[in-house]
XYZ file of N, CA, C and O in Angstrom:
712
model
N 193.134 109.421 47.049
C 194.469 109.013 47.425
C 194.892 109.704 48.732
O 195.529 109.094 49.580
N 194.522 111.021 48.851
C 194.857 111.754 50.064
C 194.216 111.109 51.284
O 194.834 110.989 52.338
N 192.959 110.676 51.140
C 192.257 110.049 52.255
C 192.909 108.724 52.636
O 193.000 108.382 53.811
N 193.375 107.985 51.643
C 194.046 106.720 51.929
C 195.345 106.968 52.698
O 195.641 106.275 53.668
N 196.127 107.946 52.245
C 197.380 108.269 52.939
C 197.097 108.764 54.353
O 197.781 108.393 55.310
N 196.082 109.607 54.484
C 195.729 110.117 55.806
C 195.297 108.965 56.722
O 195.681 108.900 57.888
N 194.520 108.051 56.176
C 194.083 106.890 56.955
C 195.255 106.010 57.366
O 195.318 105.517 58.495
N 196.199 105.800 56.446
C 197.387 104.991 56.756
C 198.235 105.664 57.826
O 198.739 105.006 58.746
N 198.405 106.979 57.735
C 199.191 107.708 58.743
C 198.500 107.634 60.104
O 199.145 107.453 61.134
N 197.176 107.780 60.108
C 196.428 107.689 61.360
C 196.625 106.307 61.979
O 196.873 106.177 63.187
N 196.503 105.254 61.169
C 196.695 103.892 61.671
C 198.096 103.704 62.234
O 198.283 103.069 63.280
N 199.106 104.240 61.551
C 200.492 104.128 62.015
C 200.671 104.819 63.362
O 201.252 104.256 64.286
N 200.147 106.041 63.464
C 200.277 106.781 64.719
C 199.496 106.105 65.846
O 199.953 106.044 66.985
N 198.327 105.579 65.543
C 197.531 104.875 66.554
C 198.258 103.621 67.027
O 198.264 103.312 68.219
N 198.894 102.916 66.100
C 199.650 101.708 66.455
C 200.831 102.049 67.351
O 201.111 101.347 68.324
N 201.535 103.125 67.049
C 202.651 103.559 67.902
C 202.165 103.896 69.304
O 202.814 103.567 70.286
N 201.031 104.558 69.393
C 200.469 104.900 70.701
C 200.118 103.636 71.468
O 200.425 103.519 72.660
N 199.495 102.666 70.795
C 199.157 101.399 71.454
C 200.405 100.679 71.924
O 200.436 100.137 73.026
N 201.459 100.672 71.095
C 202.715 100.030 71.491
C 203.325 100.716 72.699
O 203.827 100.057 73.607
N 203.294 102.036 72.715
C 203.822 102.777 73.859
C 203.042 102.483 75.123
O 203.619 102.272 76.191
N 201.722 102.440 75.005
C 200.889 102.116 76.163
C 201.126 100.680 76.631
O 201.112 100.409 77.828
N 201.341 99.777 75.699
C 201.608 98.383 76.068
C 202.924 98.280 76.840
O 203.015 97.521 77.808
N 203.945 99.034 76.429
C 205.225 99.022 77.143
C 205.046 99.514 78.575
O 205.571 98.914 79.513
N 204.305 100.588 78.723
C 204.074 101.141 80.058
C 203.305 100.134 80.916
O 203.645 99.893 82.077
N 202.294 99.517 80.330
C 201.507 98.517 81.059
C 202.374 97.342 81.477
O 202.300 96.871 82.616
N 203.209 96.871 80.565
C 204.106 95.753 80.896
C 205.062 96.126 82.017
O 205.345 95.319 82.902
N 205.562 97.343 81.997
C 206.465 97.813 83.059
C 205.740 97.823 84.397
O 206.273 97.397 85.412
N 204.501 98.314 84.400
C 203.725 98.347 85.633
C 203.423 96.939 86.143
O 203.485 96.680 87.347
N 203.128 96.031 85.231
C 202.882 94.639 85.626
C 204.142 94.042 86.229
O 204.078 93.338 87.250
N 205.289 94.311 85.630
C 206.550 93.814 86.176
C 206.786 94.364 87.578
O 207.234 93.645 88.479
N 206.500 95.652 87.768
C 206.663 96.260 89.093
C 205.720 95.619 90.105
O 206.103 95.386 91.261
N 204.488 95.320 89.690
C 203.541 94.667 90.590
C 204.002 93.257 90.950
O 203.854 92.820 92.096
N 204.571 92.559 89.990
C 205.094 91.220 90.252
C 206.213 91.277 91.287
O 206.251 90.469 92.219
N 207.105 92.230 91.128
C 208.203 92.393 92.084
C 207.650 92.745 93.464
O 208.084 92.195 94.479
N 206.666 93.631 93.500
C 206.065 94.017 94.781
C 205.387 92.815 95.440
O 205.464 92.645 96.663
N 204.729 91.982 94.657
C 204.070 90.797 95.207
C 205.102 89.835 95.789
O 204.900 89.282 96.880
N 206.218 89.631 95.071
C 207.286 88.761 95.582
C 207.866 89.324 96.873
O 208.142 88.588 97.816
N 208.048 90.627 96.885
C 208.576 91.289 98.079
C 207.626 91.084 99.253
O 208.061 90.732 100.357
N 206.341 91.273 99.030
C 205.346 91.087 100.094
C 205.341 89.647 100.592
O 205.275 89.402 101.800
N 205.436 88.715 99.684
C 205.472 87.303 100.063
C 206.676 87.003 100.943
O 206.560 86.332 101.974
N 207.830 87.504 100.539
C 209.041 87.284 101.326
C 208.947 87.954 102.694
O 209.375 87.396 103.699
N 208.385 89.158 102.730
C 208.221 89.854 104.004
C 207.340 89.052 104.956
O 207.650 88.914 106.150
N 206.262 88.529 104.452
C 205.358 87.742 105.293
C 206.064 86.502 105.824
O 205.954 86.177 107.011
N 206.799 85.817 104.951
C 207.527 84.623 105.389
C 208.526 84.956 106.485
O 208.633 84.249 107.481
N 209.275 86.026 106.283
C 210.277 86.425 107.269
C 209.623 86.794 108.591
O 210.077 86.389 109.663
N 208.560 87.562 108.532
C 207.890 87.997 109.753
C 207.310 86.818 110.522
O 207.316 86.808 111.758
N 206.811 85.833 109.817
C 206.261 84.671 110.488
C 207.335 83.805 111.131
O 207.095 83.161 112.140
N 208.502 83.790 110.530
C 209.589 82.942 111.039
C 210.438 83.622 112.102
O 211.189 82.968 112.803
N 210.366 84.915 112.180
C 211.256 85.669 113.046
C 210.505 86.185 114.264
O 209.419 86.718 114.151
N 211.145 86.046 115.398
C 210.548 86.592 116.618
C 211.375 87.741 117.160
O 210.887 88.530 117.950
N 212.614 87.834 116.738
C 213.516 88.875 117.220
C 213.296 90.152 116.410
O 213.488 90.173 115.199
N 212.905 91.224 117.070
C 212.586 92.486 116.392
C 213.775 93.056 115.626
O 213.609 93.634 114.563
N 214.983 92.915 116.147
C 216.167 93.445 115.457
C 216.398 92.720 114.139
O 216.747 93.333 113.147
N 216.183 91.421 114.130
C 216.370 90.669 112.899
C 215.320 91.021 111.854
O 215.594 90.982 110.669
N 214.120 91.354 112.288
C 213.064 91.699 111.350
C 213.463 92.906 110.520
O 213.333 92.902 109.296
N 213.974 93.937 111.168
C 214.382 95.147 110.436
C 215.484 94.842 109.432
O 215.442 95.321 108.300
N 216.469 94.051 109.829
C 217.557 93.683 108.917
C 217.028 92.876 107.737
O 217.403 93.110 106.589
N 216.132 91.952 108.038
C 215.606 91.114 106.966
C 214.706 91.918 106.026
O 214.721 91.700 104.824
N 213.938 92.848 106.563
C 213.104 93.701 105.721
C 213.986 94.543 104.802
O 213.713 94.661 103.603
N 215.058 95.093 105.332
C 215.986 95.882 104.512
C 216.597 95.027 103.404
O 216.734 95.473 102.264
N 216.948 93.801 103.749
C 217.541 92.898 102.760
C 216.534 92.571 101.655
O 216.870 92.573 100.475
N 215.284 92.331 102.045
C 214.245 92.026 101.063
C 213.991 93.225 100.155
O 213.823 93.079 98.942
N 213.993 94.416 100.716
C 213.812 95.623 99.905
C 214.968 95.797 98.929
O 214.759 96.176 97.772
N 216.185 95.488 99.389
C 217.356 95.576 98.516
C 217.235 94.583 97.360
O 217.487 94.922 96.199
N 216.822 93.365 97.659
C 216.667 92.340 96.624
C 215.579 92.741 95.632
O 215.751 92.607 94.409
N 214.471 93.268 96.130
C 213.389 93.705 95.232
C 213.863 94.820 94.318
O 213.549 94.832 93.118
N 214.638 95.750 94.852
C 215.171 96.847 94.039
C 216.129 96.289 92.979
O 216.088 96.692 91.814
N 216.984 95.339 93.365
C 217.923 94.734 92.415
C 217.174 93.998 91.308
O 217.576 94.050 90.140
N 216.087 93.331 91.663
C 215.303 92.593 90.662
C 214.632 93.516 89.652
O 214.224 93.079 88.580
N 214.504 94.783 89.979
C 213.878 95.717 89.041
C 214.849 96.166 87.937
O 214.409 96.725 86.934
N 216.150 95.911 88.107
C 217.133 96.361 87.111
C 216.840 95.812 85.712
O 216.795 96.595 84.749
N 216.603 94.491 85.537
C 216.280 94.011 84.182
C 215.022 94.654 83.604
O 214.946 94.901 82.399
N 214.052 94.947 84.458
C 212.820 95.581 83.966
C 213.082 96.984 83.450
O 212.484 97.410 82.462
N 213.949 97.719 84.130
C 214.297 99.057 83.656
C 214.970 98.985 82.294
O 214.684 99.786 81.405
N 215.877 98.017 82.132
C 216.547 97.878 80.836
C 215.551 97.516 79.744
O 215.646 98.001 78.621
N 214.588 96.670 80.094
C 213.558 96.299 79.119
C 212.746 97.520 78.703
O 212.365 97.646 77.543
N 212.511 98.409 79.634
C 211.762 99.629 79.326
C 212.565 100.531 78.387
O 212.027 101.083 77.440
N 213.854 100.650 78.640
C 214.687 101.532 77.827
C 214.996 100.974 76.447
O 215.037 101.719 75.464
N 215.255 99.673 76.371
C 215.778 99.094 75.137
C 214.836 98.085 74.474
O 215.263 97.323 73.621
N 213.570 98.049 74.871
C 212.590 97.134 74.301
C 212.936 95.669 74.518
O 212.372 94.795 73.883
N 213.903 95.395 75.347
C 214.293 94.030 75.678
C 215.187 94.079 76.902
O 215.987 94.990 77.038
N 215.037 93.096 77.777
C 215.957 93.054 78.908
C 217.171 92.178 78.604
O 218.033 92.010 79.444
N 217.241 91.643 77.386
C 218.399 90.857 76.965
C 219.505 91.833 76.585
O 219.383 92.566 75.616
N 220.578 91.848 77.352
C 221.660 92.773 77.043
C 222.861 92.086 76.431
O 223.758 92.738 75.943
N 222.866 90.755 76.467
C 224.032 90.052 75.961
C 223.637 88.655 75.515
O 222.699 88.063 76.035
N 224.375 88.141 74.557
C 224.158 86.776 74.089
C 225.040 85.790 74.840
O 225.053 84.615 74.529
N 225.775 86.263 75.812
C 226.688 85.421 76.564
C 225.992 84.867 77.797
O 224.873 85.201 78.094
N 226.676 84.045 78.535
C 226.099 83.525 79.777
C 226.276 84.554 80.885
O 227.101 85.465 80.785
N 225.521 84.378 81.946
C 225.611 85.303 83.082
C 227.006 85.287 83.690
O 227.486 86.307 84.195
N 227.667 84.138 83.637
C 229.026 84.037 84.180
C 230.026 84.872 83.398
O 231.064 85.248 83.925
N 229.726 85.147 82.134
C 230.637 85.916 81.290
C 230.379 87.414 81.329
O 231.141 88.189 80.763
N 229.305 87.821 82.002
C 229.035 89.244 82.137
C 230.056 89.871 83.074
O 230.576 89.212 83.981
N 230.342 91.145 82.899
C 231.269 91.811 83.820
C 230.662 91.873 85.224
O 229.443 91.799 85.392
N 231.514 91.994 86.199
C 231.070 92.098 87.586
C 230.474 93.491 87.799
O 231.151 94.497 87.601
N 229.202 93.567 88.195
C 228.587 94.886 88.410
C 229.344 95.738 89.433
O 229.345 96.968 89.330
N 230.002 95.111 90.383
C 230.713 95.852 91.433
C 231.895 96.640 90.887
O 232.396 97.536 91.547
N 232.345 96.308 89.692
C 233.499 96.985 89.106
C 233.114 98.269 88.364
O 233.977 98.918 87.786
N 231.832 98.628 88.383
C 231.364 99.785 87.620
C 230.547 100.711 88.499
O 229.717 100.260 89.288
N 230.795 102.002 88.340
C 230.096 102.992 89.150
C 228.669 103.207 88.662
O 227.739 103.293 89.454
N 228.490 103.313 87.369
C 227.185 103.592 86.790
C 226.672 102.398 86.004
O 227.453 101.632 85.441
N 225.353 102.288 85.908
C 224.714 101.181 85.209
C 225.093 101.133 83.740
O 225.269 100.063 83.167
N 225.230 102.291 83.104
C 225.566 102.291 81.673
C 227.026 101.899 81.457
O 227.366 101.370 80.408
N 227.896 102.123 82.436
C 229.277 101.635 82.338
C 229.293 100.110 82.355
O 230.067 99.481 81.634
N 228.432 99.530 83.183
C 228.284 98.078 83.222
C 227.834 97.559 81.857
O 228.381 96.590 81.338
N 226.845 98.230 81.255
C 226.363 97.812 79.944
C 227.465 97.932 78.892
O 227.625 97.048 78.045
N 228.216 99.016 78.938
C 229.316 99.191 77.979
C 230.367 98.099 78.141
O 230.962 97.648 77.168
N 230.590 97.658 79.369
C 231.598 96.624 79.633
C 231.195 95.268 79.065
O 232.042 94.397 78.893
N 229.912 95.083 78.736
C 229.487 93.818 78.136
C 229.941 93.712 76.680
O 229.873 92.650 76.094
N 230.356 94.825 76.105
C 230.723 94.928 74.685
C 229.528 94.719 73.757
O 229.692 94.557 72.561
N 228.330 94.698 74.313
C 227.123 94.625 73.514
C 226.457 95.994 73.394
O 225.388 96.127 72.814
N 227.093 97.008 73.980
C 226.610 98.382 73.922
C 227.767 99.281 73.527
O 228.931 98.974 73.817
N 227.443 100.370 72.874
C 228.454 101.366 72.505
C 227.881 102.758 72.754
O 226.672 102.940 72.804
N 228.782 103.714 72.904
C 228.344 105.106 72.984
C 228.738 105.806 71.700
O 229.746 105.469 71.076
N 227.907 106.736 71.315
C 228.211 107.596 70.179
C 227.980 109.024 70.634
O 227.355 109.266 71.665
N 228.488 109.941 69.850
C 228.263 111.352 70.154
C 227.716 112.039 68.920
O 227.948 111.614 67.788
N 226.990 113.096 69.173
C 226.442 113.917 68.107
C 226.598 115.359 68.557
O 226.362 115.674 69.728
N 227.024 116.218 67.646
C 227.211 117.629 67.982
C 226.131 118.443 67.281
O 225.986 118.395 66.063
N 225.344 119.158 68.090
C 224.313 120.052 67.564
C 224.462 121.387 68.267
O 224.529 121.436 69.491
N 224.542 122.432 67.477
C 224.697 123.789 68.021
C 225.901 123.883 68.959
O 225.854 124.545 69.986
N 226.949 123.165 68.628
C 228.174 123.217 69.416
C 228.132 122.413 70.701
O 229.082 122.430 71.478
N 227.048 121.681 70.945
C 226.932 120.868 72.163
C 227.038 119.397 71.782
O 226.271 118.894 70.955
N 227.992 118.732 72.402
C 228.199 117.314 72.154
C 227.282 116.509 73.079
O 227.270 116.729 74.282
N 226.513 115.599 72.503
C 225.592 114.775 73.278
C 225.972 113.310 73.100
O 226.248 112.867 71.994
N 225.963 112.572 74.218
C 226.298 111.150 74.211
C 225.027 110.310 74.113
O 224.007 110.643 74.716
N 225.127 109.194 73.377
C 224.036 108.243 73.229
C 224.552 106.846 73.528
O 225.696 106.516 73.202
N 223.719 106.036 74.134
C 224.038 104.638 74.422
C 223.205 103.771 73.490
O 221.978 103.879 73.465
N 223.880 102.911 72.694
C 223.222 102.050 71.702
C 223.387 100.594 72.091
O 224.473 100.184 72.510
N 222.320 99.800 71.885
C 222.448 98.355 72.035
C 222.715 97.738 70.658
O 222.839 98.444 69.667
N 222.800 96.403 70.599
C 223.104 95.721 69.330
C 222.013 95.925 68.280
O 222.278 95.886 67.089
N 220.775 96.141 68.713
C 219.670 96.358 67.778
C 219.593 97.818 67.354
O 218.663 98.217 66.672
N 220.574 98.614 67.801
C 220.670 100.044 67.516
C 219.532 100.854 68.136
O 219.206 101.927 67.671
N 218.933 100.308 69.189
C 218.032 101.103 70.010
C 218.937 101.964 70.867
O 219.943 101.492 71.386
N 218.598 103.229 70.999
C 219.493 104.097 71.752
C 218.733 105.002 72.696
O 217.538 105.241 72.534
N 219.471 105.461 73.708
C 218.943 106.456 74.633
C 219.972 107.565 74.760
O 221.170 107.344 74.581
N 219.498 108.741 75.050
C 220.399 109.883 75.230
C 220.933 109.883 76.650
O 220.180 109.766 77.610
N 222.254 109.991 76.772
C 222.881 110.089 78.085
C 223.166 111.529 78.472
O 223.412 111.819 79.629
N 223.163 112.426 77.509
C 223.360 113.844 77.797
C 224.697 114.362 77.318
O 225.485 113.647 76.703
N 224.991 115.636 77.628
C 226.240 116.241 77.171
C 227.467 115.674 77.875
O 228.571 115.769 77.361
N 227.293 115.105 79.045
C 228.352 114.378 79.745
C 227.777 113.015 80.057
O 226.572 112.862 80.205
N 228.638 112.023 80.187
C 228.113 110.679 80.423
C 227.316 110.580 81.714
O 226.415 109.780 81.828
N 227.622 111.400 82.699
C 226.862 111.324 83.950
C 225.918 112.507 84.130
O 225.427 112.751 85.225
N 225.634 113.230 83.061
C 224.824 114.443 83.188
C 223.362 114.170 83.510
O 222.675 115.035 84.022
N 222.877 112.977 83.231
C 221.470 112.671 83.511
C 221.305 112.021 84.883
O 220.249 111.481 85.177
N 222.325 112.101 85.724
C 222.242 111.429 87.020
C 221.130 111.979 87.893
O 220.677 111.319 88.815
N 220.641 113.183 87.615
C 219.544 113.750 88.383
C 218.185 113.496 87.742
O 217.157 113.846 88.321
N 218.149 112.900 86.565
C 216.902 112.543 85.906
C 216.228 111.448 86.745
O 216.880 110.481 87.132
N 214.931 111.565 87.041
C 214.272 110.586 87.917
C 214.371 109.142 87.424
O 214.592 108.233 88.221
N 214.226 108.928 86.129
C 214.309 107.568 85.598
C 215.728 107.036 85.729
O 215.945 105.916 86.189
N 216.711 107.844 85.333
C 218.095 107.406 85.438
C 218.471 107.165 86.895
O 219.221 106.251 87.208
N 217.941 107.970 87.797
C 218.234 107.802 89.220
C 217.672 106.470 89.717
O 218.340 105.741 90.443
N 216.460 106.123 89.289
C 215.864 104.848 89.690
C 216.655 103.665 89.127
O 216.849 102.659 89.807
N 217.095 103.791 87.878
C 217.904 102.723 87.274
C 219.217 102.586 88.043
O 219.668 101.473 88.330
N 219.818 103.711 88.393
C 221.068 103.681 89.140
C 220.861 103.038 90.518
O 221.676 102.244 90.963
N 219.773 103.361 91.184
C 219.480 102.754 92.490
C 219.280 101.243 92.358
O 219.744 100.478 93.204
N 218.600 100.828 91.286
C 218.420 99.394 91.048
C 219.767 98.726 90.782
O 220.036 97.628 91.277
N 220.618 99.400 90.025
C 221.951 98.858 89.736
C 222.790 98.766 91.014
O 223.477 97.771 91.245
N 222.727 99.791 91.843
C 223.480 99.772 93.100
C 222.977 98.660 94.021
O 223.764 98.019 94.716
N 221.673 98.401 94.002
C 221.133 97.290 94.784
C 221.660 95.965 94.233
O 222.034 95.074 95.001
N 221.724 95.849 92.911
C 222.270 94.652 92.280
C 223.719 94.432 92.711
O 224.145 93.300 92.944
N 224.466 95.503 92.841
C 225.852 95.403 93.271
C 225.964 94.894 94.707
O 226.938 94.245 95.063
N 224.982 95.209 95.537
C 225.056 94.910 96.961
C 224.511 93.541 97.356
O 224.847 93.043 98.431
N 223.661 92.944 96.529
C 223.063 91.667 96.914
C 224.096 90.554 96.878
O 225.122 90.648 96.200
N 223.796 89.491 97.602
C 224.678 88.330 97.643
C 224.825 87.733 96.248
O 223.884 87.779 95.442
N 225.988 87.132 95.963
C 226.205 86.540 94.636
C 225.158 85.484 94.258
O 224.796 85.381 93.091
N 224.648 84.733 95.233
C 223.646 83.711 94.911
C 222.301 84.329 94.521
O 221.484 83.690 93.863
N 222.073 85.571 94.888
C 220.869 86.299 94.473
C 221.158 87.077 93.190
O 220.308 87.178 92.303
N 222.368 87.595 93.085
C 222.753 88.393 91.921
C 222.755 87.563 90.641
O 222.316 88.031 89.592
N 223.221 86.330 90.724
C 223.359 85.510 89.516
C 222.029 85.291 88.791
O 221.957 85.493 87.577
N 220.936 84.902 89.481
C 219.672 84.743 88.745
C 219.172 86.054 88.112
O 218.545 86.027 87.054
N 219.467 87.166 88.758
C 219.073 88.457 88.187
C 219.870 88.707 86.905
O 219.324 89.121 85.886
N 221.160 88.436 86.957
C 222.007 88.607 85.770
C 221.601 87.632 84.660
O 221.698 87.966 83.480
N 221.129 86.441 85.046
C 220.698 85.478 84.038
C 219.485 85.976 83.248
O 219.280 85.583 82.121
N 218.703 86.868 83.853
C 217.579 87.461 83.137
C 218.050 88.386 82.025
O 217.293 88.715 81.123
N 219.308 88.813 82.090
C 219.840 89.776 81.147
C 220.522 89.140 79.940
O 220.996 89.838 79.055
N 220.621 87.834 79.923
C 221.345 87.172 78.831
C 220.429 86.245 78.058
O 219.430 85.748 78.569
N 220.804 86.035 76.829
C 220.104 85.100 75.963
C 220.974 83.876 75.872
O 221.942 83.848 75.108
N 220.692 82.893 76.681
C 221.520 81.679 76.688
C 221.251 80.788 75.503
O 220.158 80.751 74.965
N 222.279 80.107 75.106
C 222.145 79.167 73.980
C 222.103 77.756 74.487
O 222.569 77.394 75.485
């Protein structure tokens, strides 16, 4: 019986490791897809443009769009899904009205924060509807120096800056339309 339990525990732990590796692989594939799209757009712009000043502006714009497109992928990495709302993209809050990415998520009403006190330290957590959660830290903005949170914030800020006609398809990736 002990060997059976040990074997079952080993299988469970091995499966969790495989799932974790699959998530990382999927994230890397998503990043490669975004990089490929960015490269394609850069080539198109460079071929169409002869003015050197316009090339720099267009390259910056393409980099901004690529960064904004990574926002849904970051959410998928954190919450096992990039679907943050069951509403339409038009019903999502305006990203420009929020300083931090998690404030934007909270404004969808599909996320909530909770707190837990351990050893006298209050820690904030962000939960989605499936009750997947991430730790935000002792203050809501305390993880702003964390490399992952910083990258998510940069992607969110890029999303805020892109044109509405580019922003809308990105936001549509975040909703489960009916």
